[in-house]
Amino acid sequence: MIGIFDSGVGGLSVFREIRKVLPEEKYIYWSDSAHCPYGEKSQEYIIDRARFITRHMTEKGADIIVVACNTATAAAIATLREEFPVKFIGMEPAVKPAAKATKTGIVGVLATAGTLKASKYIDTCAQWAEDVRIVEHVGQGFVELVENGITSGPQAEDIVRESLCPLLDEGSDTIVLGCTHYPFLSEVILKIAAEMVPERAVTVIDPAPAVARHLMEVMQEDGLIRRDGFSMLLESSGDLKKLEYIYNNLL
Ligand code: DGL
């Protein structure tokens, strides 16, 4: 069984890609919405939550776990790998493909404060983005929008505009989505970019397809693929109805 968790519903944007490559597996998804957002929480707090969720999911039978949250990956994946005997697959902002793709030489990164200050992210930028300029912004209010199922319309556009404009003003043509909630706002991001800089071809990069492929490869190597029929167990530390609504309507 594949366990997937996030601070909330954002990890479903990763599950959406995983399901395409592993359609016949059993899944358990944990939305930690009673503790969401993780973005400004301390590393110790996130490690404690990640431990609790991992223990729960392994007790339910998960034998591989996707930390479908950039903030939790940066804060906790190293500890989880030390403490639990299962494999963990994490998220990483897609700085490397973005550095290759940019034509203006300027890459915009949208992520949480926790991800942007993590050494994992800083090291990735140093390693892969030497020849480009990286500009960053926290997607202020994005997580709350998606948690409430708002992924289009004037409210979403106003909130997205605030954080996206500084990146566009700096000249970015490639926007890295460094938080798993943000892909649900991709269309709004592209719409605003088309309005703000119609002369520039702006693209967004979501790391989820690459993470899904990596998960499949690891499961192949470890003999973990079962193909015994799709099932999904949805669980939440908060409002399960909200998770079910997003699962049924946004995927
Ligand atoms: N979806 C998460 C991430 O990828 C966390 C968002 C949050 O809880 O602040 O970073």
Coordinates of C-alpha atoms and ligand atoms in Angstrom, one line a residue:
M1 CA 0.0 0.0 0.0
I2 CA 1.2 3.5 -0.9
G3 CA 0.9 6.1 1.8
I4 CA 0.7 9.8 0.8
F5 CA 0.5 12.8 3.2
D6 CA 0.5 16.5 3.2
S7 CA -0.5 19.3 5.5
G8 CA -3.8 19.3 3.7
V9 CA -5.2 18.6 0.3
G10 CA -2.2 19.8 -1.7
G11 CA -0.7 16.3 -1.9
L12 CA -3.6 15.3 -4.0
S13 CA -1.9 17.2 -6.9
V14 CA 0.9 14.6 -6.5
F15 CA -1.5 11.7 -6.2
R16 CA -3.2 12.8 -9.4
E17 CA 0.1 12.1 -11.2
I18 CA 0.9 9.0 -9.3
R19 CA -2.4 7.4 -10.2
K20 CA -1.6 7.9 -13.9
V21 CA 1.5 5.7 -13.6
L22 CA 0.3 3.3 -10.8
P23 CA -3.4 2.9 -11.5
E24 CA -3.9 -0.5 -9.8
E25 CA -2.4 0.1 -6.4
K26 CA -3.9 0.6 -2.9
Y27 CA -3.5 4.0 -1.4
I28 CA -4.0 5.8 1.9
Y29 CA -4.0 9.6 1.9
W30 CA -3.6 11.7 5.1
S31 CA -4.6 15.3 5.1
D32 CA -3.2 16.9 8.2
S33 CA -5.7 19.8 8.0
A34 CA -6.0 20.3 11.7
H35 CA -2.4 21.4 11.6
C36 CA -2.4 23.2 8.3
P37 CA -0.6 25.2 7.1
Y38 CA 2.9 23.9 7.8
G39 CA 4.6 26.8 5.9
E40 CA 5.5 28.9 9.0
K41 CA 5.7 26.1 11.6
S42 CA 9.0 25.0 13.3
Q43 CA 11.0 22.1 12.1
E44 CA 10.4 20.2 15.4
Y45 CA 6.6 20.6 15.0
I46 CA 6.6 19.3 11.5
I47 CA 8.9 16.4 12.4
D48 CA 6.5 15.4 15.2
R49 CA 3.5 15.5 12.8
A50 CA 5.4 13.5 10.2
R51 CA 6.3 10.9 12.7
F52 CA 2.8 10.5 13.9
I53 CA 1.4 10.3 10.4
T54 CA 4.0 7.8 9.3
R55 CA 3.4 5.6 12.3
H56 CA -0.3 5.6 11.6
M57 CA 0.1 4.8 7.9
T58 CA 2.6 2.0 8.4
E59 CA 0.2 0.5 11.0
K60 CA -2.5 0.5 8.3
G61 CA -0.1 -1.3 6.0
A62 CA 1.7 1.3 4.0
D63 CA 5.1 0.0 2.8
I64 CA 6.2 3.1 0.9
I65 CA 5.4 6.7 1.8
V66 CA 5.3 9.8 -0.4
V67 CA 5.9 13.0 1.6
A68 CA 3.7 15.0 -0.8
C69 CA 4.6 18.3 0.8
N70 CA 7.7 20.3 0.0
T71 CA 7.7 21.9 3.5
A72 CA 7.5 18.5 5.3
T73 CA 10.1 17.0 2.9
A74 CA 12.6 19.8 3.7
A75 CA 11.9 19.6 7.5
A76 CA 11.4 15.9 8.2
I77 CA 12.3 13.4 5.5
A78 CA 15.9 12.8 6.8
T79 CA 14.6 12.0 10.3
L80 CA 11.8 9.8 8.9
R81 CA 14.4 7.8 6.9
E82 CA 16.5 7.3 10.0
E83 CA 13.6 6.2 12.2
F84 CA 11.3 4.0 10.0
P85 CA 12.1 0.9 8.0
V86 CA 10.1 1.9 4.9
K87 CA 11.1 3.9 1.8
F88 CA 10.2 7.6 1.6
I89 CA 9.8 9.6 -1.6
G90 CA 9.9 13.4 -1.2
M91 CA 9.3 16.6 -3.1
E92 CA 11.8 19.1 -4.3
P93 CA 11.2 22.4 -6.1
A94 CA 11.9 21.8 -9.8
V95 CA 14.7 24.3 -10.0
K96 CA 16.9 22.1 -12.3
P97 CA 14.3 21.7 -15.2
A98 CA 13.3 25.3 -14.8
A99 CA 17.0 26.5 -15.1
K100 CA 17.1 24.5 -18.4
A101 CA 13.8 25.8 -19.7
T102 CA 14.1 29.6 -19.0
K103 CA 14.7 31.8 -22.0
T104 CA 14.9 35.1 -20.1
G105 CA 17.4 33.5 -17.7
I106 CA 15.1 34.4 -14.7
V107 CA 13.3 31.7 -12.8
G108 CA 10.5 32.5 -10.4
V109 CA 10.0 30.2 -7.4
L110 CA 6.7 30.1 -5.5
A111 CA 6.9 28.1 -2.2
T112 CA 6.2 28.3 1.5
A113 CA 8.6 30.2 3.8
G114 CA 9.7 26.9 5.3
T115 CA 10.7 25.5 2.0
L116 CA 12.5 28.7 0.8
K117 CA 14.7 28.8 3.9
A118 CA 15.5 25.1 4.0
S119 CA 19.1 24.1 3.3
K120 CA 17.8 21.4 0.8
Y121 CA 16.3 24.2 -1.4
I122 CA 19.3 26.5 -1.0
D123 CA 21.7 23.6 -2.0
T124 CA 19.5 22.7 -5.0
C125 CA 19.7 26.3 -6.3
A126 CA 23.5 26.5 -5.7
Q127 CA 23.9 23.2 -7.6
W128 CA 21.6 23.6 -10.6
A129 CA 20.9 27.3 -11.1
E130 CA 24.3 28.8 -11.3
D131 CA 23.7 30.4 -14.7
V132 CA 20.3 31.8 -14.1
R133 CA 18.8 34.2 -11.6
I134 CA 16.3 32.9 -9.1
V135 CA 13.6 35.1 -7.7
E136 CA 11.4 33.8 -4.9
H137 CA 8.1 34.6 -3.4
V138 CA 5.9 32.9 -0.8
G139 CA 2.5 32.1 -2.3
Q140 CA 0.7 34.2 0.3
G141 CA -2.8 32.9 0.9
F142 CA -2.6 30.2 -1.8
V143 CA -2.8 27.2 0.6
E144 CA -5.9 28.7 2.3
L145 CA -7.6 29.2 -1.1
V146 CA -7.0 25.6 -2.2
E147 CA -8.0 24.2 1.2
N148 CA -11.3 25.9 0.7
G149 CA -11.7 24.5 -2.8
I150 CA -11.3 27.9 -4.4
T151 CA -9.1 27.4 -7.5
S152 CA -10.6 30.0 -10.0
G153 CA -12.6 33.2 -10.0
P154 CA -11.9 36.8 -8.8
Q155 CA -10.9 36.0 -5.2
A156 CA -8.3 33.4 -6.4
E157 CA -7.0 35.8 -9.1
D158 CA -6.6 38.7 -6.6
I159 CA -4.6 36.6 -4.2
V160 CA -2.4 35.0 -6.8
R161 CA -1.7 38.3 -8.5
E162 CA -0.1 39.7 -5.3
S163 CA 2.6 37.0 -5.1
L164 CA 3.0 36.4 -8.8
C165 CA 3.5 40.0 -9.9
P166 CA 6.8 40.5 -8.2
L167 CA 8.2 37.5 -10.0
L168 CA 6.9 38.6 -13.4
D169 CA 8.1 42.2 -12.8
E170 CA 11.6 40.8 -12.3
G171 CA 11.5 39.1 -15.7
S172 CA 10.6 35.5 -14.9
D173 CA 9.3 33.3 -17.7
T174 CA 9.4 30.0 -15.8
I175 CA 7.5 29.6 -12.6
V176 CA 8.4 26.7 -10.3
L177 CA 5.5 25.5 -8.1
G178 CA 7.4 24.7 -4.9
C179 CA 4.4 23.7 -2.9
T180 CA 2.0 20.9 -3.7
H181 CA -1.1 23.1 -3.2
Y182 CA -0.1 25.5 -6.0
P183 CA -0.7 23.2 -9.0
F184 CA -4.4 23.6 -8.3
L185 CA -3.9 27.3 -9.1
S186 CA -1.9 26.7 -12.3
E187 CA -4.6 28.0 -14.6
V188 CA -5.0 31.2 -12.5
I189 CA -1.3 31.7 -12.6
L190 CA -1.1 31.3 -16.4
K191 CA -4.1 33.6 -16.8
I192 CA -2.6 36.4 -14.8
A193 CA 0.8 36.0 -16.5
A194 CA -1.0 36.3 -19.9
E195 CA -2.6 39.5 -18.7
M196 CA 0.4 41.0 -17.0
V197 CA 3.1 40.1 -19.6
P198 CA 1.3 39.2 -22.8
E199 CA 4.6 39.5 -24.8
R200 CA 6.3 36.8 -22.7
A201 CA 5.6 33.0 -22.9
V202 CA 5.3 32.0 -19.3
T203 CA 5.3 28.4 -18.2
V204 CA 4.8 26.8 -14.8
I205 CA 6.7 23.7 -13.7
D206 CA 5.1 21.2 -11.4
P207 CA 7.5 18.5 -10.1
A208 CA 4.7 16.0 -9.5
P209 CA 5.0 14.0 -12.8
A210 CA 8.7 13.5 -12.1
V211 CA 8.0 12.4 -8.5
A212 CA 5.4 9.9 -9.7
R213 CA 7.9 8.4 -12.2
H214 CA 10.6 8.2 -9.5
L215 CA 8.1 6.5 -7.1
M216 CA 7.2 3.9 -9.8
E217 CA 10.9 3.2 -10.5
V218 CA 11.7 2.7 -6.8
M219 CA 8.7 0.4 -6.4
Q220 CA 9.7 -1.6 -9.4
E221 CA 13.2 -2.1 -8.0
D222 CA 11.9 -3.1 -4.6
G223 CA 9.2 -5.4 -5.9
L224 CA 6.5 -3.3 -4.3
I225 CA 4.1 -3.0 -7.2
R226 CA 1.1 -5.3 -6.6
R227 CA -1.5 -4.4 -9.3
D228 CA -4.2 -5.9 -7.1
G229 CA -6.9 -3.3 -7.8
F230 CA -7.2 0.5 -7.1
S231 CA -8.5 1.6 -3.7
M232 CA -8.2 4.9 -1.8
L233 CA -8.6 5.4 1.9
L234 CA -8.9 9.1 2.7
E235 CA -8.1 10.3 6.2
S236 CA -7.8 13.7 7.8
S237 CA -6.9 15.1 11.2
G238 CA -9.5 17.8 10.5
D239 CA -12.4 18.1 8.2
L240 CA -12.8 14.8 6.2
K241 CA -15.7 16.2 4.2
K242 CA -13.5 18.9 2.8
L243 CA -10.9 16.4 1.7
E244 CA -13.6 14.2 0.1
Y245 CA -15.0 17.2 -1.7
I246 CA -11.6 18.2 -3.1
Y247 CA -10.9 14.5 -4.0
N248 CA -14.2 14.2 -5.8
N249 CA -14.2 17.6 -7.5
L250 CA -10.6 18.7 -8.2
L251 CA -9.0 15.5 -9.4
Ligands
DGL1 N1 1.6 21.6 0.5 C1 2.6 21.9 1.3 C2 3.9 22.1 0.6 O1 4.2 21.5 -0.4 C3 2.5 22.7 2.5 C4 1.7 24.0 2.5 C5 1.5 24.5 3.9 O2 0.9 23.7 4.7 O3 2.0 25.6 4.2 O4 4.8 22.9 1.0

